[in-house]
mmCIF file of C-alpha atoms in Angstrom:
data_model
loop_
_atom_site.group_PDB
_atom_site.id
_atom_site.type_symbol
_atom_site.label_atom_id
_atom_site.label_comp_id
_atom_site.label_asym_id
_atom_site.label_seq_id
_atom_site.Cartn_x
_atom_site.Cartn_y
_atom_site.Cartn_z
ATOM 1 C CA GLU A 1 -8.829 -14.199 -13.860
ATOM 2 C CA LEU A 2 -11.453 -12.871 -11.769
ATOM 3 C CA LYS A 3 -13.235 -9.770 -13.298
ATOM 4 C CA VAL A 4 -15.837 -7.609 -11.415
ATOM 5 C CA GLU A 5 -18.015 -5.315 -13.464
ATOM 6 C CA GLN A 6 -20.082 -2.350 -12.064
ATOM 7 C CA ASN A 7 -23.064 -0.535 -13.658
ATOM 8 C CA PRO A 8 -23.894 1.994 -14.052
ATOM 9 C CA LEU A 9 -20.292 3.819 -13.673
ATOM 10 C CA PHE A 10 -22.262 6.973 -13.209
ATOM 11 C CA LEU A 11 -25.447 7.696 -11.489
ATOM 12 C CA SER A 12 -27.110 11.219 -11.096
ATOM 13 C CA MET A 13 -30.219 10.839 -8.919
ATOM 14 C CA GLN A 14 -32.793 13.202 -7.726
ATOM 15 C CA GLU A 15 -33.375 13.297 -3.874
ATOM 16 C CA GLY A 16 -36.287 10.857 -2.980
ATOM 17 C CA LYS A 17 -35.804 8.446 -5.780
ATOM 18 C CA ASN A 18 -34.915 4.983 -5.757
ATOM 19 C CA TYR A 19 -31.889 3.186 -7.965
ATOM 20 C CA THR A 20 -29.922 0.164 -8.358
ATOM 21 C CA ILE A 21 -26.090 -0.276 -8.619
ATOM 22 C CA TYR A 22 -25.368 -4.077 -9.781
ATOM 23 C CA CYS A 23 -22.189 -5.754 -9.427
ATOM 24 C CA ASN A 24 -21.371 -8.797 -11.816
ATOM 25 C CA TYR A 25 -18.405 -11.181 -11.095
ATOM 26 C CA SER A 26 -17.021 -13.780 -13.357
ATOM 27 C CA THR A 27 -16.010 -16.685 -11.067
ATOM 28 C CA THR A 28 -17.161 -18.352 -7.856
ATOM 29 C CA SER A 29 -16.767 -16.171 -4.732
ATOM 30 C CA ASP A 30 -16.159 -16.626 -1.174
ATOM 31 C CA ARG A 31 -17.684 -13.501 -0.192
ATOM 32 C CA LEU A 32 -18.399 -9.894 -1.582
ATOM 33 C CA TYR A 33 -18.112 -6.776 0.000
ATOM 34 C CA TRP A 34 -19.524 -3.002 -0.618
ATOM 35 C CA TYR A 35 -17.512 0.068 -0.034
ATOM 36 C CA ARG A 36 -18.402 3.833 0.098
ATOM 37 C CA GLN A 37 -15.585 6.186 -0.861
ATOM 38 C CA ASP A 38 -15.799 10.031 -0.596
ATOM 39 C CA PRO A 39 -13.332 12.194 -2.506
ATOM 40 C CA GLY A 40 -9.837 11.732 -1.031
ATOM 41 C CA LYS A 41 -10.725 9.502 1.617
ATOM 42 C CA SER A 42 -10.696 5.577 2.422
ATOM 43 C CA LEU A 43 -12.857 2.680 1.689
ATOM 44 C CA GLU A 44 -15.582 2.713 4.417
ATOM 45 C CA SER A 45 -17.094 -0.765 4.653
ATOM 46 C CA LEU A 46 -21.030 -0.827 4.139
ATOM 47 C CA PHE A 47 -21.879 -4.656 3.925
ATOM 48 C CA VAL A 48 -20.079 -7.934 3.810
ATOM 49 C CA LEU A 49 -22.220 -10.525 1.933
ATOM 50 C CA LEU A 50 -21.596 -14.547 2.637
ATOM 51 C CA SER A 51 -23.972 -16.655 0.950
ATOM 52 C CA ASN A 52 -26.521 -16.980 -1.707
ATOM 53 C CA GLY A 53 -29.759 -15.009 -1.262
ATOM 54 C CA ALA A 54 -27.876 -12.739 1.654
ATOM 55 C CA VAL A 55 -29.622 -9.535 1.671
ATOM 56 C CA LYS A 56 -28.302 -6.613 4.201
ATOM 57 C CA GLN A 57 -29.884 -3.296 4.822
ATOM 58 C CA GLU A 58 -28.513 -0.174 6.927
ATOM 59 C CA GLY A 59 -30.703 3.019 6.539
ATOM 60 C CA ARG A 60 -31.425 3.586 2.735
ATOM 61 C CA LEU A 61 -28.954 1.149 1.398
ATOM 62 C CA MET A 62 -29.865 -2.317 1.073
ATOM 63 C CA ALA A 63 -27.376 -4.886 -0.534
ATOM 64 C CA SER A 64 -28.072 -8.700 -2.009
ATOM 65 C CA LEU A 65 -26.164 -11.283 -3.241
ATOM 66 C CA ASP A 66 -27.308 -13.944 -5.890
ATOM 67 C CA THR A 67 -24.178 -16.388 -6.104
ATOM 68 C CA LYS A 68 -25.740 -18.430 -8.936
ATOM 69 C CA ALA A 69 -25.953 -15.506 -11.063
ATOM 70 C CA ARG A 70 -22.853 -14.050 -9.897
ATOM 71 C CA LEU A 71 -24.411 -10.745 -9.259
ATOM 72 C CA SER A 72 -24.933 -8.342 -6.335
ATOM 73 C CA THR A 73 -27.012 -5.380 -6.052
ATOM 74 C CA LEU A 74 -26.943 -2.215 -4.126
ATOM 75 C CA HIS A 75 -30.259 -0.619 -3.743
ATOM 76 C CA ILE A 76 -30.829 3.211 -2.908
ATOM 77 C CA THR A 77 -34.044 3.819 -1.204
ATOM 78 C CA ALA A 78 -35.392 7.523 -1.225
ATOM 79 C CA ALA A 79 -31.986 9.016 -2.092
ATOM 80 C CA VAL A 80 -30.534 11.923 0.006
ATOM 81 C CA HIS A 81 -27.642 14.273 -0.703
ATOM 82 C CA ASP A 82 -25.509 12.585 1.906
ATOM 83 C CA LEU A 83 -25.364 9.361 0.011
ATOM 84 C CA SER A 84 -23.384 11.308 -2.944
ATOM 85 C CA ALA A 85 -19.977 9.144 -3.024
ATOM 86 C CA THR A 86 -18.192 6.499 -4.871
ATOM 87 C CA TYR A 87 -19.511 2.855 -4.385
ATOM 88 C CA PHE A 88 -17.204 -0.098 -4.845
ATOM 89 C CA CYS A 89 -18.347 -3.837 -4.975
ATOM 90 C CA ALA A 90 -15.156 -6.014 -4.160
ATOM 91 C CA VAL A 91 -14.929 -10.048 -4.492
ATOM 92 C CA ASP A 92 -12.956 -12.082 -2.300
ATOM 93 C CA GLU A 93 -12.349 -15.308 -4.495
ATOM 94 C CA GLY A 94 -11.530 -17.333 -1.201
ATOM 95 C CA GLY A 95 -9.611 -20.550 -1.623
ATOM 96 C CA THR A 96 -5.795 -19.863 -1.694
ATOM 97 C CA SER A 97 -6.485 -16.403 -2.597
ATOM 98 C CA TYR A 98 -5.303 -15.069 1.031
ATOM 99 C CA GLY A 99 -7.738 -12.457 1.248
ATOM 100 C CA LYS A 100 -7.227 -10.624 -2.213
ATOM 101 C CA LEU A 101 -9.983 -8.437 -3.263
ATOM 102 C CA THR A 102 -10.704 -7.582 -6.729
ATOM 103 C CA PHE A 103 -12.747 -4.462 -7.030
ATOM 104 C CA GLY A 104 -15.280 -3.366 -9.612
ATOM 105 C CA GLN A 105 -14.578 0.020 -11.406
ATOM 106 C CA GLY A 106 -16.740 1.979 -8.989
ATOM 107 C CA THR A 107 -19.993 3.892 -9.257
ATOM 108 C CA ILE A 108 -20.102 7.483 -8.832
ATOM 109 C CA LEU A 109 -23.357 8.627 -7.389
ATOM 110 C CA THR A 110 -24.567 12.169 -7.127
ATOM 111 C CA VAL A 111 -27.730 13.004 -5.692
ATOM 112 C CA HIS A 112 -29.595 16.366 -6.488
ATOM 113 C CA PRO A 113 -31.820 18.389 -4.608
ATOM 114 C CA GLU B 1 -12.037 0.894 17.946
ATOM 115 C CA PRO B 2 -8.848 -0.652 16.484
ATOM 116 C CA GLU B 3 -7.541 0.774 13.220
ATOM 117 C CA VAL B 4 -5.111 0.585 10.515
ATOM 118 C CA THR B 5 -2.723 3.614 10.576
ATOM 119 C CA GLN B 6 -0.619 4.756 7.504
ATOM 120 C CA THR B 7 2.176 7.445 7.161
ATOM 121 C CA PRO B 8 2.466 9.684 5.581
ATOM 122 C CA SER B 9 -0.924 10.683 4.692
ATOM 123 C CA HIS B 10 0.705 12.804 1.804
ATOM 124 C CA GLN B 11 4.064 12.252 0.270
ATOM 125 C CA VAL B 12 5.641 14.258 -2.671
ATOM 126 C CA THR B 13 8.874 12.751 -4.244
ATOM 127 C CA GLN B 14 11.038 13.459 -7.371
ATOM 128 C CA MET B 15 11.145 10.793 -10.177
ATOM 129 C CA GLY B 16 13.918 8.273 -9.463
ATOM 130 C CA GLN B 17 13.545 8.579 -5.898
ATOM 131 C CA GLU B 18 13.296 5.783 -3.498
ATOM 132 C CA VAL B 19 10.037 6.106 -0.974
ATOM 133 C CA ILE B 20 8.794 3.846 1.701
ATOM 134 C CA LEU B 21 5.259 3.971 2.636
ATOM 135 C CA ARG B 22 4.434 2.879 6.262
ATOM 136 C CA CYS B 23 1.520 1.191 7.920
ATOM 137 C CA VAL B 24 0.425 -0.033 11.246
ATOM 138 C CA PRO B 25 -1.751 -2.917 11.019
ATOM 139 C CA ILE B 26 -4.304 -4.051 13.639
ATOM 140 C CA SER B 27 -2.298 -5.892 16.237
ATOM 141 C CA ASN B 28 -3.935 -9.342 16.300
ATOM 142 C CA HIS B 29 -4.145 -9.283 12.355
ATOM 143 C CA LEU B 30 -1.923 -11.756 10.781
ATOM 144 C CA TYR B 31 -2.639 -11.000 7.050
ATOM 145 C CA PHE B 32 -1.414 -7.691 5.209
ATOM 146 C CA TYR B 33 -2.081 -6.030 1.972
ATOM 147 C CA TRP B 34 -1.350 -3.214 -0.060
ATOM 148 C CA TYR B 35 -3.574 -1.847 -2.689
ATOM 149 C CA ARG B 36 -3.421 1.206 -5.061
ATOM 150 C CA GLN B 37 -5.882 3.644 -6.639
ATOM 151 C CA ILE B 38 -4.899 5.747 -9.386
ATOM 152 C CA LEU B 39 -6.864 9.057 -9.312
ATOM 153 C CA GLY B 40 -10.411 8.419 -10.743
ATOM 154 C CA GLN B 41 -9.955 4.906 -10.938
ATOM 155 C CA LYS B 42 -10.644 1.800 -9.334
ATOM 156 C CA VAL B 43 -8.639 0.198 -6.301
ATOM 157 C CA GLU B 44 -6.006 -2.377 -7.555
ATOM 158 C CA PHE B 45 -4.319 -5.109 -5.480
ATOM 159 C CA LEU B 46 -0.550 -4.861 -5.360
ATOM 160 C CA VAL B 47 0.532 -7.893 -2.709
ATOM 161 C CA SER B 48 -0.504 -9.634 0.303
ATOM 162 C CA PHE B 49 1.788 -10.660 3.100
ATOM 163 C CA TYR B 50 1.576 -13.573 5.540
ATOM 164 C CA ASN B 51 4.111 -15.269 7.808
ATOM 165 C CA ASN B 52 6.732 -12.878 6.888
ATOM 166 C CA GLU B 53 6.468 -13.419 3.316
ATOM 167 C CA ILE B 54 4.660 -12.694 0.050
ATOM 168 C CA SER B 55 1.946 -14.861 -0.451
ATOM 169 C CA GLU B 56 0.540 -13.217 -3.708
ATOM 170 C CA LYS B 57 1.622 -10.239 -5.972
ATOM 171 C CA SER B 58 -0.280 -8.633 -8.946
ATOM 172 C CA GLU B 59 1.438 -7.748 -12.072
ATOM 173 C CA ILE B 60 1.837 -4.181 -10.945
ATOM 174 C CA PHE B 61 3.959 -5.400 -8.351
ATOM 175 C CA ASP B 62 7.303 -5.664 -10.160
ATOM 176 C CA ASP B 63 10.966 -5.341 -8.958
ATOM 177 C CA GLN B 64 10.702 -1.878 -8.191
ATOM 178 C CA PHE B 65 8.208 -2.866 -5.424
ATOM 179 C CA SER B 66 9.241 -4.532 -2.015
ATOM 180 C CA VAL B 67 7.206 -5.057 1.199
ATOM 181 C CA GLU B 68 8.528 -5.708 4.662
ATOM 182 C CA ARG B 69 7.515 -6.122 8.125
ATOM 183 C CA PRO B 70 10.602 -4.914 10.274
ATOM 184 C CA ASP B 71 9.927 -4.932 13.340
ATOM 185 C CA GLY B 72 6.767 -6.825 14.259
ATOM 186 C CA SER B 73 4.305 -3.960 14.031
ATOM 187 C CA ASN B 74 5.020 -1.960 10.988
ATOM 188 C CA PHE B 75 4.263 -3.052 7.431
ATOM 189 C CA THR B 76 6.236 -1.043 4.889
ATOM 190 C CA LEU B 77 5.775 -0.627 1.213
ATOM 191 C CA LYS B 78 9.091 0.633 -0.805
ATOM 192 C CA ILE B 79 9.350 1.831 -4.244
ATOM 193 C CA ARG B 80 12.801 1.872 -5.314
ATOM 194 C CA SER B 81 12.739 4.369 -8.218
ATOM 195 C CA THR B 82 9.651 6.022 -8.576
ATOM 196 C CA LYS B 83 8.149 6.917 -11.949
ATOM 197 C CA LEU B 84 5.184 9.563 -12.583
ATOM 198 C CA GLU B 85 2.931 6.769 -13.176
ATOM 199 C CA ASP B 86 3.290 5.509 -9.617
ATOM 200 C CA SER B 87 1.406 8.594 -8.432
ATOM 201 C CA ALA B 88 -1.509 7.096 -6.791
ATOM 202 C CA MET B 89 -3.204 6.492 -3.516
ATOM 203 C CA TYR B 90 -2.061 3.928 -1.391
ATOM 204 C CA PHE B 91 -3.979 1.797 0.893
ATOM 205 C CA CYS B 92 -2.789 -0.679 3.336
ATOM 206 C CA ALA B 93 -5.277 -3.161 4.813
ATOM 207 C CA SER B 94 -5.410 -6.063 7.436
ATOM 208 C CA SER B 95 -7.091 -9.029 8.335
ATOM 209 C CA VAL B 96 -7.402 -11.556 10.879
ATOM 210 C CA GLN B 97 -7.342 -14.804 8.825
ATOM 211 C CA GLY B 98 -7.067 -13.645 5.192
ATOM 212 C CA SER B 99 -9.900 -14.834 2.972
ATOM 213 C CA LYS B 100 -12.335 -16.004 5.880
ATOM 214 C CA THR B 101 -12.259 -12.547 7.393
ATOM 215 C CA GLU B 102 -12.871 -8.898 6.742
ATOM 216 C CA ALA B 103 -9.787 -6.735 5.644
ATOM 217 C CA PHE B 104 -9.810 -3.365 7.213
ATOM 218 C CA PHE B 105 -8.255 -0.442 5.252
ATOM 219 C CA GLY B 106 -6.078 2.378 6.373
ATOM 220 C CA GLN B 107 -6.889 5.883 5.302
ATOM 221 C CA GLY B 108 -4.283 5.856 2.693
ATOM 222 C CA THR B 109 -1.183 7.474 1.655
ATOM 223 C CA ARG B 110 -1.389 9.813 -1.353
ATOM 224 C CA LEU B 111 1.925 9.441 -3.256
ATOM 225 C CA THR B 112 2.825 12.347 -5.799
ATOM 226 C CA VAL B 113 5.843 11.435 -8.206
ATOM 227 C CA VAL B 114 6.925 14.973 -9.927
#
Protein backbone atom coordinates (compact mmCIF):
# COMPACT_ATOMS: atom_id res chain seq x y z
CA GLU A 1 0.00 0.00 0.00
CA LEU A 2 1.34 3.39 -1.01
CA LYS A 3 2.11 5.72 1.89
CA VAL A 4 2.74 9.43 1.48
CA GLU A 5 4.29 11.37 4.35
CA GLN A 6 4.69 15.11 4.53
CA ASN A 7 6.73 17.11 6.95
CA PRO A 8 6.45 19.36 8.67
CA LEU A 9 2.71 19.20 9.31
CA PHE A 10 2.65 22.73 10.71
CA LEU A 11 4.90 25.53 9.57
CA SER A 12 4.89 29.02 10.98
CA MET A 13 7.10 31.38 9.00
CA GLN A 14 8.00 35.01 9.04
CA GLU A 15 7.53 37.00 5.91
CA GLY A 16 10.68 37.12 3.84
CA LYS A 17 12.04 33.78 5.08
CA ASN A 18 12.68 30.62 3.08
CA TYR A 19 11.56 27.13 3.93
CA THR A 20 11.03 23.67 2.43
CA ILE A 21 8.19 21.18 2.76
CA TYR A 22 9.10 17.54 2.21
CA CYS A 23 7.01 14.76 0.72
CA ASN A 24 8.20 11.16 0.95
CA TYR A 25 6.37 8.26 -0.68
CA SER A 26 6.81 4.55 -0.32
CA THR A 27 6.54 3.03 -3.83
CA THR A 28 7.41 3.96 -7.37
CA SER A 29 5.22 6.68 -8.78
CA ASP A 30 3.94 7.71 -12.17
CA ARG A 31 3.61 11.36 -11.23
CA LEU A 32 3.43 13.64 -8.23
CA TYR A 33 1.24 16.66 -7.63
CA TRP A 34 1.35 19.61 -5.28
CA TYR A 35 -1.92 21.28 -4.32
CA ARG A 36 -2.85 24.33 -2.32
CA GLN A 37 -6.03 24.44 -0.26
CA ASP A 38 -7.47 27.54 1.40
CA PRO A 39 -9.83 26.98 4.36
CA GLY A 40 -13.15 25.52 3.23
CA LYS A 41 -12.10 25.58 -0.41
CA SER A 42 -11.19 23.10 -3.10
CA LEU A 43 -7.77 21.90 -4.21
CA GLU A 44 -5.82 24.23 -6.45
CA SER A 45 -3.25 22.44 -8.58
CA LEU A 46 0.20 24.01 -8.23
CA PHE A 47 2.63 21.60 -9.90
CA VAL A 48 2.70 18.30 -11.75
CA LEU A 49 6.05 16.52 -11.62
CA LEU A 50 6.51 13.74 -14.12
CA SER A 51 10.09 12.55 -14.06
CA ASN A 52 13.21 12.22 -11.98
CA GLY A 53 14.95 15.53 -11.56
CA ALA A 54 11.89 17.54 -12.60
CA VAL A 55 11.90 21.07 -11.23
CA LYS A 56 9.09 23.55 -11.66
CA GLN A 57 8.78 27.10 -10.41
CA GLU A 58 5.88 29.50 -10.12
CA GLY A 59 6.44 32.76 -8.32
CA ARG A 60 7.83 32.11 -4.84
CA LEU A 61 7.20 28.35 -5.02
CA MET A 62 9.52 25.76 -6.52
CA ALA A 63 8.86 22.03 -6.58
CA SER A 64 11.29 19.22 -7.35
CA LEU A 65 11.15 15.45 -7.65
CA ASP A 66 13.75 12.78 -6.91
CA THR A 67 12.21 9.46 -7.88
CA LYS A 68 15.20 7.45 -6.70
CA ALA A 69 14.87 8.86 -3.18
CA ARG A 70 11.06 8.89 -3.51
CA LEU A 71 11.12 12.47 -2.35
CA SER A 72 9.58 15.69 -3.53
CA THR A 73 10.18 19.12 -2.07
CA LEU A 74 8.21 22.35 -2.19
CA HIS A 75 10.49 25.28 -1.55
CA ILE A 76 9.12 28.64 -0.49
CA THR A 77 11.26 31.68 -1.17
CA ALA A 78 10.77 34.98 0.66
CA ALA A 79 7.38 34.01 2.03
CA VAL A 80 4.49 36.47 1.94
CA HIS A 81 1.22 36.38 3.87
CA ASP A 82 -0.76 35.37 0.78
CA LEU A 83 1.00 31.99 0.78
CA SER A 84 -0.72 31.03 4.04
CA ALA A 85 -2.71 27.87 3.22
CA THR A 86 -2.54 24.09 3.51
CA TYR A 87 -0.26 22.38 1.00
CA PHE A 88 -0.73 18.76 -0.03
CA CYS A 89 1.40 16.48 -2.11
CA ALA A 90 -0.36 13.63 -3.88
CA VAL A 91 1.06 10.62 -5.67
CA ASP A 92 -0.32 8.75 -8.66
CA GLU A 93 0.99 5.18 -8.64
CA GLY A 94 0.24 4.75 -12.31
CA GLY A 95 -0.18 1.34 -13.83
CA THR A 96 -3.65 -0.03 -13.16
CA SER A 97 -4.51 2.55 -10.52
CA TYR A 98 -6.73 4.48 -12.99
CA GLY A 99 -5.38 7.79 -11.73
CA LYS A 100 -6.13 7.26 -8.06
CA LEU A 101 -4.25 9.80 -5.94
CA THR A 102 -2.84 9.13 -2.50
CA PHE A 103 -2.45 12.33 -0.52
CA GLY A 104 -0.04 13.34 2.20
CA GLN A 105 -1.38 14.65 5.48
CA GLY A 106 -0.95 18.26 4.42
CA THR A 107 1.27 21.04 5.72
CA ILE A 108 -0.50 24.01 7.30
CA LEU A 109 1.58 27.04 6.44
CA THR A 110 1.09 30.30 8.31
CA VAL A 111 3.13 33.31 7.27
CA HIS A 112 3.43 36.07 9.87
CA PRO A 113 4.37 39.71 9.21
CA GLU B 1 -12.19 27.32 -18.92
CA PRO B 2 -13.92 23.95 -18.42
CA GLU B 3 -14.41 22.97 -14.81
CA VAL B 4 -15.90 20.25 -12.64
CA THR B 5 -19.05 21.47 -10.93
CA GLN B 6 -20.62 20.00 -7.82
CA THR B 7 -24.03 20.51 -6.25
CA PRO B 8 -25.05 21.29 -3.63
CA SER B 9 -22.19 23.22 -2.07
CA HIS B 10 -23.47 22.38 1.40
CA GLN B 11 -25.96 19.74 2.53
CA VAL B 12 -27.24 19.10 6.01
CA THR B 13 -28.98 15.79 6.61
CA GLN B 14 -30.24 13.78 9.52
CA MET B 15 -28.51 10.59 10.51
CA GLY B 16 -29.98 7.60 8.68
CA GLN B 17 -31.17 9.62 5.70
CA GLU B 18 -30.03 9.03 2.14
CA VAL B 19 -28.07 11.72 0.35
CA ILE B 20 -27.04 12.13 -3.26
CA LEU B 21 -24.13 14.33 -4.15
CA ARG B 22 -23.96 15.46 -7.74
CA CYS B 23 -21.09 16.27 -10.05
CA VAL B 24 -20.80 17.35 -13.65
CA PRO B 25 -17.33 16.34 -14.88
CA ILE B 26 -15.51 18.12 -17.69
CA SER B 27 -17.20 17.05 -20.92
CA ASN B 28 -14.41 15.16 -22.71
CA HIS B 29 -13.14 13.42 -19.58
CA LEU B 30 -13.53 9.66 -19.26
CA TYR B 31 -12.37 8.93 -15.70
CA PHE B 32 -14.28 10.09 -12.64
CA TYR B 33 -13.44 10.05 -8.95
CA TRP B 34 -14.83 10.82 -5.53
CA TYR B 35 -12.62 11.83 -2.64
CA ARG B 36 -13.53 12.93 0.85
CA GLN B 37 -11.84 15.13 3.42
CA ILE B 38 -12.91 15.02 7.04
CA LEU B 39 -12.41 18.43 8.62
CA GLY B 40 -8.75 19.08 9.36
CA GLN B 41 -7.59 15.81 7.81
CA LYS B 42 -6.08 14.68 4.55
CA VAL B 43 -7.93 14.00 1.33
CA GLU B 44 -8.88 10.32 0.97
CA PHE B 45 -9.71 8.40 -2.18
CA LEU B 46 -13.15 6.79 -2.25
CA VAL B 47 -13.75 5.45 -5.75
CA SER B 48 -12.79 5.69 -9.40
CA PHE B 49 -15.21 5.10 -12.27
CA TYR B 50 -14.52 4.39 -15.92
CA ASN B 51 -16.57 3.01 -18.77
CA ASN B 52 -19.69 2.93 -16.62
CA GLU B 53 -18.25 0.80 -13.89
CA ILE B 54 -16.21 1.12 -10.74
CA SER B 55 -12.53 0.60 -11.52
CA GLU B 56 -11.21 0.86 -7.98
CA LYS B 57 -12.61 1.58 -4.54
CA SER B 58 -11.14 2.11 -1.09
CA GLU B 59 -12.01 0.42 2.17
CA ILE B 60 -14.07 3.50 3.06
CA PHE B 61 -16.37 2.85 0.11
CA ASP B 62 -18.54 0.19 1.73
CA ASP B 63 -22.03 -1.02 0.90
CA GLN B 64 -23.52 2.27 2.09
CA PHE B 65 -21.92 4.06 -0.85
CA SER B 66 -22.75 3.82 -4.54
CA VAL B 67 -21.88 5.78 -7.66
CA GLU B 68 -23.74 6.24 -10.88
CA ARG B 69 -23.56 8.09 -14.14
CA PRO B 70 -27.29 8.28 -14.79
CA ASP B 71 -27.46 10.37 -17.93
CA GLY B 72 -24.05 10.65 -19.58
CA SER B 73 -23.20 13.98 -17.98
CA ASN B 74 -23.84 13.75 -14.25
CA PHE B 75 -21.81 11.60 -11.89
CA THR B 76 -23.40 10.96 -8.50
CA LEU B 77 -22.36 9.63 -5.13
CA LYS B 78 -25.12 8.18 -2.99
CA ILE B 79 -24.85 7.44 0.70
CA ARG B 80 -27.76 5.21 1.66
CA SER B 81 -27.98 5.70 5.40
CA THR B 82 -25.78 8.51 6.61
CA LYS B 83 -23.81 8.32 9.83
CA LEU B 84 -22.32 11.14 11.86
CA GLU B 85 -18.86 10.10 10.69
CA ASP B 86 -19.86 10.68 7.06
CA SER B 87 -19.68 14.41 7.75
CA ALA B 88 -16.92 15.67 5.48
CA MET B 89 -16.14 17.61 2.34
CA TYR B 90 -16.67 15.44 -0.72
CA PHE B 91 -14.73 16.26 -3.85
CA CYS B 92 -15.49 15.03 -7.33
CA ALA B 93 -12.69 14.92 -9.90
CA SER B 94 -12.34 13.93 -13.53
CA SER B 95 -9.50 13.27 -15.94
CA VAL B 96 -9.11 12.54 -19.62
CA GLN B 97 -7.13 9.33 -19.41
CA GLY B 98 -6.83 8.18 -15.83
CA SER B 99 -3.27 7.82 -14.59
CA LYS B 100 -1.73 9.41 -17.67
CA THR B 101 -3.41 12.76 -17.17
CA GLU B 102 -4.12 15.27 -14.44
CA ALA B 103 -7.40 15.09 -12.55
CA PHE B 104 -9.33 18.31 -12.03
CA PHE B 105 -11.25 18.78 -8.80
CA GLY B 106 -14.64 20.34 -8.21
CA GLN B 107 -15.24 22.89 -5.49
CA GLY B 108 -16.60 20.25 -3.12
CA THR B 109 -19.82 19.51 -1.26
CA ARG B 110 -19.74 19.94 2.49
CA LEU B 111 -21.94 17.23 4.00
CA THR B 112 -23.03 17.70 7.59
CA VAL B 113 -24.84 14.80 9.27
CA VAL B 114 -26.75 15.76 12.42
